[in-house]
Short mmCIF file of C-alpha atoms in Angstrom, two decimals:
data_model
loop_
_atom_site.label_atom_id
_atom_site.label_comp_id
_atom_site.label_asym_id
_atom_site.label_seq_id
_atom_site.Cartn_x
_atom_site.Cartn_y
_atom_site.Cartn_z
CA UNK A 1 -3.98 4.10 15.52
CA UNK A 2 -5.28 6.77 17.70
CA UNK A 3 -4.61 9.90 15.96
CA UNK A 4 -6.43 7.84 13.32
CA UNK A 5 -8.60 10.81 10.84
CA UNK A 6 -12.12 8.82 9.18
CA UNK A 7 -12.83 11.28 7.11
CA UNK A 8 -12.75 10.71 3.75
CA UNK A 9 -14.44 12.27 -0.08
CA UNK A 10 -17.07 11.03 -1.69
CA UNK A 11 -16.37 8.89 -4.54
CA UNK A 12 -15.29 11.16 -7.74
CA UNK A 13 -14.87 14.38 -5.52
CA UNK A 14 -11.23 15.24 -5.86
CA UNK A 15 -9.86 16.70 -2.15
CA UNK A 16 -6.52 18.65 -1.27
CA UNK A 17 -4.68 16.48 1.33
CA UNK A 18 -1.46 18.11 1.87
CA UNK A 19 -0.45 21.33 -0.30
CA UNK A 20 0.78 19.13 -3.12
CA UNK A 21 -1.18 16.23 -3.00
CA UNK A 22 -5.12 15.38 -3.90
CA UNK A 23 -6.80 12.53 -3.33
CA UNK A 24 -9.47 10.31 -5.99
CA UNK A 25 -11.05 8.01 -4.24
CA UNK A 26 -12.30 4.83 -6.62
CA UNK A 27 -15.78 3.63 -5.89
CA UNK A 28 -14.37 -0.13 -5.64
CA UNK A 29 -15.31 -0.89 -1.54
CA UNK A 30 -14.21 -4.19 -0.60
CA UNK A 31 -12.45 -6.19 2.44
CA UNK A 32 -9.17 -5.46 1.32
CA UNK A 33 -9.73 -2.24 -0.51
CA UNK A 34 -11.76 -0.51 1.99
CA UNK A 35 -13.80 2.66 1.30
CA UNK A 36 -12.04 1.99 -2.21
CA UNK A 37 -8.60 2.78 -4.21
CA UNK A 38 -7.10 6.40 -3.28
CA UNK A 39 -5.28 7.94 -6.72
CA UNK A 40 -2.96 10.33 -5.46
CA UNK A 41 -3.07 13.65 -7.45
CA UNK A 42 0.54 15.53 -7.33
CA UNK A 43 1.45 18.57 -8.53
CA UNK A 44 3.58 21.77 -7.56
CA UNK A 45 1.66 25.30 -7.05
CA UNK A 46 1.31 27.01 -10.43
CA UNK A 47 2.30 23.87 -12.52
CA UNK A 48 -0.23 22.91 -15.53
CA UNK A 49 0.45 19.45 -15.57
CA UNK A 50 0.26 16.72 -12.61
CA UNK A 51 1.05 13.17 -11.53
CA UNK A 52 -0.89 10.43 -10.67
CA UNK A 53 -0.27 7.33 -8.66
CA UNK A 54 -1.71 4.65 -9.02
CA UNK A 55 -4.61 5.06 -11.55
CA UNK A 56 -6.65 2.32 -10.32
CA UNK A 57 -8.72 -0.47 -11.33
CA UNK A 58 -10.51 -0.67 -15.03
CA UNK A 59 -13.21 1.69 -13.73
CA UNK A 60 -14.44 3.78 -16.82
CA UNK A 61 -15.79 6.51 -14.84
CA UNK A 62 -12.60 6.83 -12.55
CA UNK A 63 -10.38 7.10 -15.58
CA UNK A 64 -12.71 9.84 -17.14
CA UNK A 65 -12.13 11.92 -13.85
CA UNK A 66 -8.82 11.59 -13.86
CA UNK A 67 -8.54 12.60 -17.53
CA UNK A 68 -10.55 15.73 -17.49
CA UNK A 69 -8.19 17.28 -14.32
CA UNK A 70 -6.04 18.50 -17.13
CA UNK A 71 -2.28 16.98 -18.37
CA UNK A 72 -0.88 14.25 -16.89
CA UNK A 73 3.20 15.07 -17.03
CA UNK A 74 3.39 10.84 -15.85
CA UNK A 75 1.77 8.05 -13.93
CA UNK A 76 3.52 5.79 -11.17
CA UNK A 77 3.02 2.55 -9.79
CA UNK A 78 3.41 1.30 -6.63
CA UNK A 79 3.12 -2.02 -7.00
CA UNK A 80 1.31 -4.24 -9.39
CA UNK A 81 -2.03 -5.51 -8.00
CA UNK A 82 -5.04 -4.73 -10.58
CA UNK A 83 -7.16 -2.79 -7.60
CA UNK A 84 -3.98 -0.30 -8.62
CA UNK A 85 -3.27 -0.45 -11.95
CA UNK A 86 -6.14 -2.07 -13.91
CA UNK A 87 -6.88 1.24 -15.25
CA UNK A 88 -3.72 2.26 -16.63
CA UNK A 89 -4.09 1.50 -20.29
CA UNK A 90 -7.40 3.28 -20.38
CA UNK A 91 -5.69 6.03 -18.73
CA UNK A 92 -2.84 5.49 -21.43
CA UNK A 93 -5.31 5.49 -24.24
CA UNK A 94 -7.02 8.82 -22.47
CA UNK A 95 -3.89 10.84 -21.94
CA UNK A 96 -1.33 9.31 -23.90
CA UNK A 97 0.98 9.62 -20.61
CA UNK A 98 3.67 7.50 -19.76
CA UNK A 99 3.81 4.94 -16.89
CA UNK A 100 6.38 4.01 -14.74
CA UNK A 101 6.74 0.77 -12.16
CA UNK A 102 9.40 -1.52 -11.05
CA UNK A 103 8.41 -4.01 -13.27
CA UNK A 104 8.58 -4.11 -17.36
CA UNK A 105 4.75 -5.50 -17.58
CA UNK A 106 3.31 -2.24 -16.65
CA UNK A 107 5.68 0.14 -18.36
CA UNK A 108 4.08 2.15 -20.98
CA UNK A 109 5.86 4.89 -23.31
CA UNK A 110 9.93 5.26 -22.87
CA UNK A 111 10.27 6.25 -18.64
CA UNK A 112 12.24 2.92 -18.23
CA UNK A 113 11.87 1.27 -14.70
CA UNK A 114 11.64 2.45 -11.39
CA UNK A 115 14.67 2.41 -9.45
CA UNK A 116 15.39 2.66 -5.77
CA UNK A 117 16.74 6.03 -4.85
CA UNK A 118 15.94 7.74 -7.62
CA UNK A 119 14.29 11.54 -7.80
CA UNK A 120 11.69 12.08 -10.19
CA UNK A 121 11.57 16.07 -11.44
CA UNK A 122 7.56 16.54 -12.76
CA UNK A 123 4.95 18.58 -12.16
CA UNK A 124 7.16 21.16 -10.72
CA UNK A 125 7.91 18.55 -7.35
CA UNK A 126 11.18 16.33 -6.86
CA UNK A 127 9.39 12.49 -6.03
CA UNK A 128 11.80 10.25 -4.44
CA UNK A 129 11.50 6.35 -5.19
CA UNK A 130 11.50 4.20 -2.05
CA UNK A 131 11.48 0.70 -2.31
CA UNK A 132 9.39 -1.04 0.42
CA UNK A 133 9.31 -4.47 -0.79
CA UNK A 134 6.89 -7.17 1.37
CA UNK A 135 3.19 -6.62 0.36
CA UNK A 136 5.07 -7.82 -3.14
CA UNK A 137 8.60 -7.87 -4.64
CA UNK A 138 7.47 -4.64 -6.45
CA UNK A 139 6.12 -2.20 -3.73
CA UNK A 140 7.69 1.01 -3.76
CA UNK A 141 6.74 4.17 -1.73
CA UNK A 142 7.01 7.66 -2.95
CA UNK A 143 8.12 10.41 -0.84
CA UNK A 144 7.78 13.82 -0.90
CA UNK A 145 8.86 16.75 1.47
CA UNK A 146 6.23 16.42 3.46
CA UNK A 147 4.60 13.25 2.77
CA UNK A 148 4.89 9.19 1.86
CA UNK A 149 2.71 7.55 -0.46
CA UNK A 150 2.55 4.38 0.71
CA UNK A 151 0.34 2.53 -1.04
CA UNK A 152 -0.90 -1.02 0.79
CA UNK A 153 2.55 -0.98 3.04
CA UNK A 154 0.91 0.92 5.03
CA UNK A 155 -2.73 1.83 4.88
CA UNK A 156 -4.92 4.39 6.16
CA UNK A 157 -6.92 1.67 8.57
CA UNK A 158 -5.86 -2.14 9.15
CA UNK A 159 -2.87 -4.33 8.52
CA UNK A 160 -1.56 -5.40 5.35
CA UNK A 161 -1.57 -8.90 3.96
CA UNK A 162 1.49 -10.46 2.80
CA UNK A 163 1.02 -11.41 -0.80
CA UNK A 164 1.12 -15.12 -1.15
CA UNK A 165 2.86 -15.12 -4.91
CA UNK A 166 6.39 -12.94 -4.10
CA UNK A 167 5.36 -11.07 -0.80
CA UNK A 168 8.20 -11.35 2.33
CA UNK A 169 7.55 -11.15 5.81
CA UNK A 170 11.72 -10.36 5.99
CA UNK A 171 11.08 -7.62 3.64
CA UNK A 172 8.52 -6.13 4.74
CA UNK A 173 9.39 -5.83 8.58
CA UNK A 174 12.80 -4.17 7.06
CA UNK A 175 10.56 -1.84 4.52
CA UNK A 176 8.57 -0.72 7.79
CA UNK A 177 11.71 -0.38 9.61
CA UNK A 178 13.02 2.08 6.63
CA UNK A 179 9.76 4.29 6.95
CA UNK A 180 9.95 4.72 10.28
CA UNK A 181 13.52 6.45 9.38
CA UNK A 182 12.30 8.98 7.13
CA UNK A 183 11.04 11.76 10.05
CA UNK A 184 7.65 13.23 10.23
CA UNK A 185 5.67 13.05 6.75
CA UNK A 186 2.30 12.60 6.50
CA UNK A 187 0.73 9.20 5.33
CA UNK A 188 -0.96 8.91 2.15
CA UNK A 189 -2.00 5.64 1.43
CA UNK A 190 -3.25 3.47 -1.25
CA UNK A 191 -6.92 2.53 0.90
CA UNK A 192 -8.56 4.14 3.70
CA UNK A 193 -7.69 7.89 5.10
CA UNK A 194 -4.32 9.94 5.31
CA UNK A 195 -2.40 9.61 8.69
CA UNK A 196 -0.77 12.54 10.14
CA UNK A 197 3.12 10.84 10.74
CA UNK A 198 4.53 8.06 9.33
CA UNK A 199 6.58 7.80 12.27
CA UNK A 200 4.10 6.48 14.67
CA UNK A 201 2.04 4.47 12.04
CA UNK A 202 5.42 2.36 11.50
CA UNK A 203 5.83 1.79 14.95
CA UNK A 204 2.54 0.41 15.40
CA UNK A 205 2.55 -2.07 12.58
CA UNK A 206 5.96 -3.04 13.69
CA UNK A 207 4.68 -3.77 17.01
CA UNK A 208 1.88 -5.41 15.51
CA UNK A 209 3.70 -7.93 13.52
CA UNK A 210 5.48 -8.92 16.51
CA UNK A 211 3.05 -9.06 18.70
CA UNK A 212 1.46 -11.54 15.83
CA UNK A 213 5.01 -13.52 15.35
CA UNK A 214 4.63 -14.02 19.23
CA UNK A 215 0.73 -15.29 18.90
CA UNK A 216 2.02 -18.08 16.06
CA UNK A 217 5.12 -18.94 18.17
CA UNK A 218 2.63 -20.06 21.27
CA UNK A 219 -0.09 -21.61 19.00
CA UNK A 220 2.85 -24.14 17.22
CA UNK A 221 3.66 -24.95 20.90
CA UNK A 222 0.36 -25.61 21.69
CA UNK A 223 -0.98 -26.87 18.40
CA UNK A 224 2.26 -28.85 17.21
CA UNK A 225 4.81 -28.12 14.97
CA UNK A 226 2.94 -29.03 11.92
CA UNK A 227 0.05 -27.15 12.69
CA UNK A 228 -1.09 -25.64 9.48
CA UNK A 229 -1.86 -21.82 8.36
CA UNK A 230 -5.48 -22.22 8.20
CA UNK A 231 -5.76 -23.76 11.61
CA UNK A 232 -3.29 -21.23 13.01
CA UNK A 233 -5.97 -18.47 11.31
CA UNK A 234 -8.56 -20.25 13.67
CA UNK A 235 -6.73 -20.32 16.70
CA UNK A 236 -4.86 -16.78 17.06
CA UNK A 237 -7.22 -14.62 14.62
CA UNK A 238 -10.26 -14.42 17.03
CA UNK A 239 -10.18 -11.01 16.55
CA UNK A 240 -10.54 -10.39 13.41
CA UNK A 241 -13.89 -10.53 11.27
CA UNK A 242 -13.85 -14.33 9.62
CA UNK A 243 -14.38 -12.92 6.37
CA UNK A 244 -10.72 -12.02 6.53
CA UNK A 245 -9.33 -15.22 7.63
CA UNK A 246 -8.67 -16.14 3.74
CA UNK A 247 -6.58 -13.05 3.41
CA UNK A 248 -5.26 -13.94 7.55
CA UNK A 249 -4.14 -17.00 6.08
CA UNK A 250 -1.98 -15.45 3.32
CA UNK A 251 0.09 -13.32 6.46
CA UNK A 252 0.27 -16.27 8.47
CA UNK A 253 2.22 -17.88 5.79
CA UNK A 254 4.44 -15.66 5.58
CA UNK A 255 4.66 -15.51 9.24
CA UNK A 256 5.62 -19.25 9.07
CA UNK A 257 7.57 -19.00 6.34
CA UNK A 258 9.70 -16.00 8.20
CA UNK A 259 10.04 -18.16 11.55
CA UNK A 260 11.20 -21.60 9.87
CA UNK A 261 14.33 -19.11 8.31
CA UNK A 262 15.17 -17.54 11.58
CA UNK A 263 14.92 -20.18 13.82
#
């Protein structure tokens, strides 16, 4: 992504991304979490209270932080992978906020389940619910007036992997297809920096996944039929660093998986 910004806060340094939004970033580096989890901060001007998303993993010292910035009106989920919401019951036990996801396992207090569509009033900001299904059956985005939290839909560097458990290829093209709809909004994501326009980053992942679709279409032909994922991996993912081919493997699954039901 060209207009692509690197910059990014030191771990435990809270910084102002849009005029309602903060970012904590989690000192938990990896392949697929990058420089770490980004917990969104949200809050109006002049409120006393704010919103996270996405608390994070069970990091004692990320939790602490997140405490002491004051009263948490309620905490979101995005989707249900620990690297996201590990954290939550020591932010729970911290703050005493309630939680809110798609799914009953990581509800906490009595906010009920997320639902599609629906507008959020806390913190002084309306948060609308998105649902962006295809990383997993749970993903939702949250959208703002200016902004999308995306969380891993779509991240601040890379591709996503489709989760091997309940993720969809079919969902997630259509989930991409939907943020691309929404007009210019910055990207905040759930790893790596904030994008300036949703609009473009959509269109490139799009793109990519067909481009991809297209590189496992010619590799069957070449390979057979019954080629499997793994040796697919080997044969179109030359590009990418092998200590990703594991996670590679996951996508081209779901690649598979997405071409046996369309053609």
């Amino acid at each position: 992504v060209t207009t692509m910004r690197l910059a990014h806060p030191a771990y435990g340094q809270l910084r102002a991304v849009t005029d309602t939004a903060s970012v904590l970033l989690c000192d938990n580096p990896g392949l697929l979490t990058l420089e770490g989890t980004n917990t969104w901060i949200l809050r109006a001007s002049g409120s006393d209270e704010f919103v996270v998303v996405d608390p994070g993993p069970d990091d004692a010292a990320h939790i602490e932080r997140i405490a002491a910035l004051g009263k948490v009106a309620l905490v979101l989920i995005s989707h249900r992978h620990g690297d996201h919401t590990d954290g939550i019951d020591k932010l729970v036990d911290a703050t005493g906020a309630v939680v809110r996801s798609v799914g009953s396992g990581l509800l906490r207090g009595l906010g009920g389940p997320l639902t599609d569509g629906e507008v959020i009033d806390a913190a002084g900001l309306r948060i609308t619910v998105l649902a962006t299904p295809g990383h997993t059956a749970d993903s939702v985005s949250f959208l703002l007036d200016d902004a999308v939290l995306t969380a891993d839909t779509v991240l601040g560097r890379g591709t996503t992997v489709i989760d091997d458990e309940d993720g969809s290829l079919r969902d997630y093209l259509e989930s991409l297809r939907r943020l691309a709809g929404l007009g210019a909004r910055t990207v905040l994501p759930g790893h790596g920096p904030d994008l300036p326009d949703i609009r473009d980053v959509a269109a490139m992942y799009l793109a990519h996944r067909q481009e991809r679709l297209d590189q496992v279409r010619d590799a069957l032909r070449e390979l057979g039929q019954d080629a499997g994922a793994r040796r697919i991996v080997e044969h179109v993912y030359t590009d990418v660093d092998e200590k990703l081919w594991d996670a590679a493997e996951k996508s081209v699954q779901a690649q598979l998986d997405y071409l046996m039901s369309i053609d």
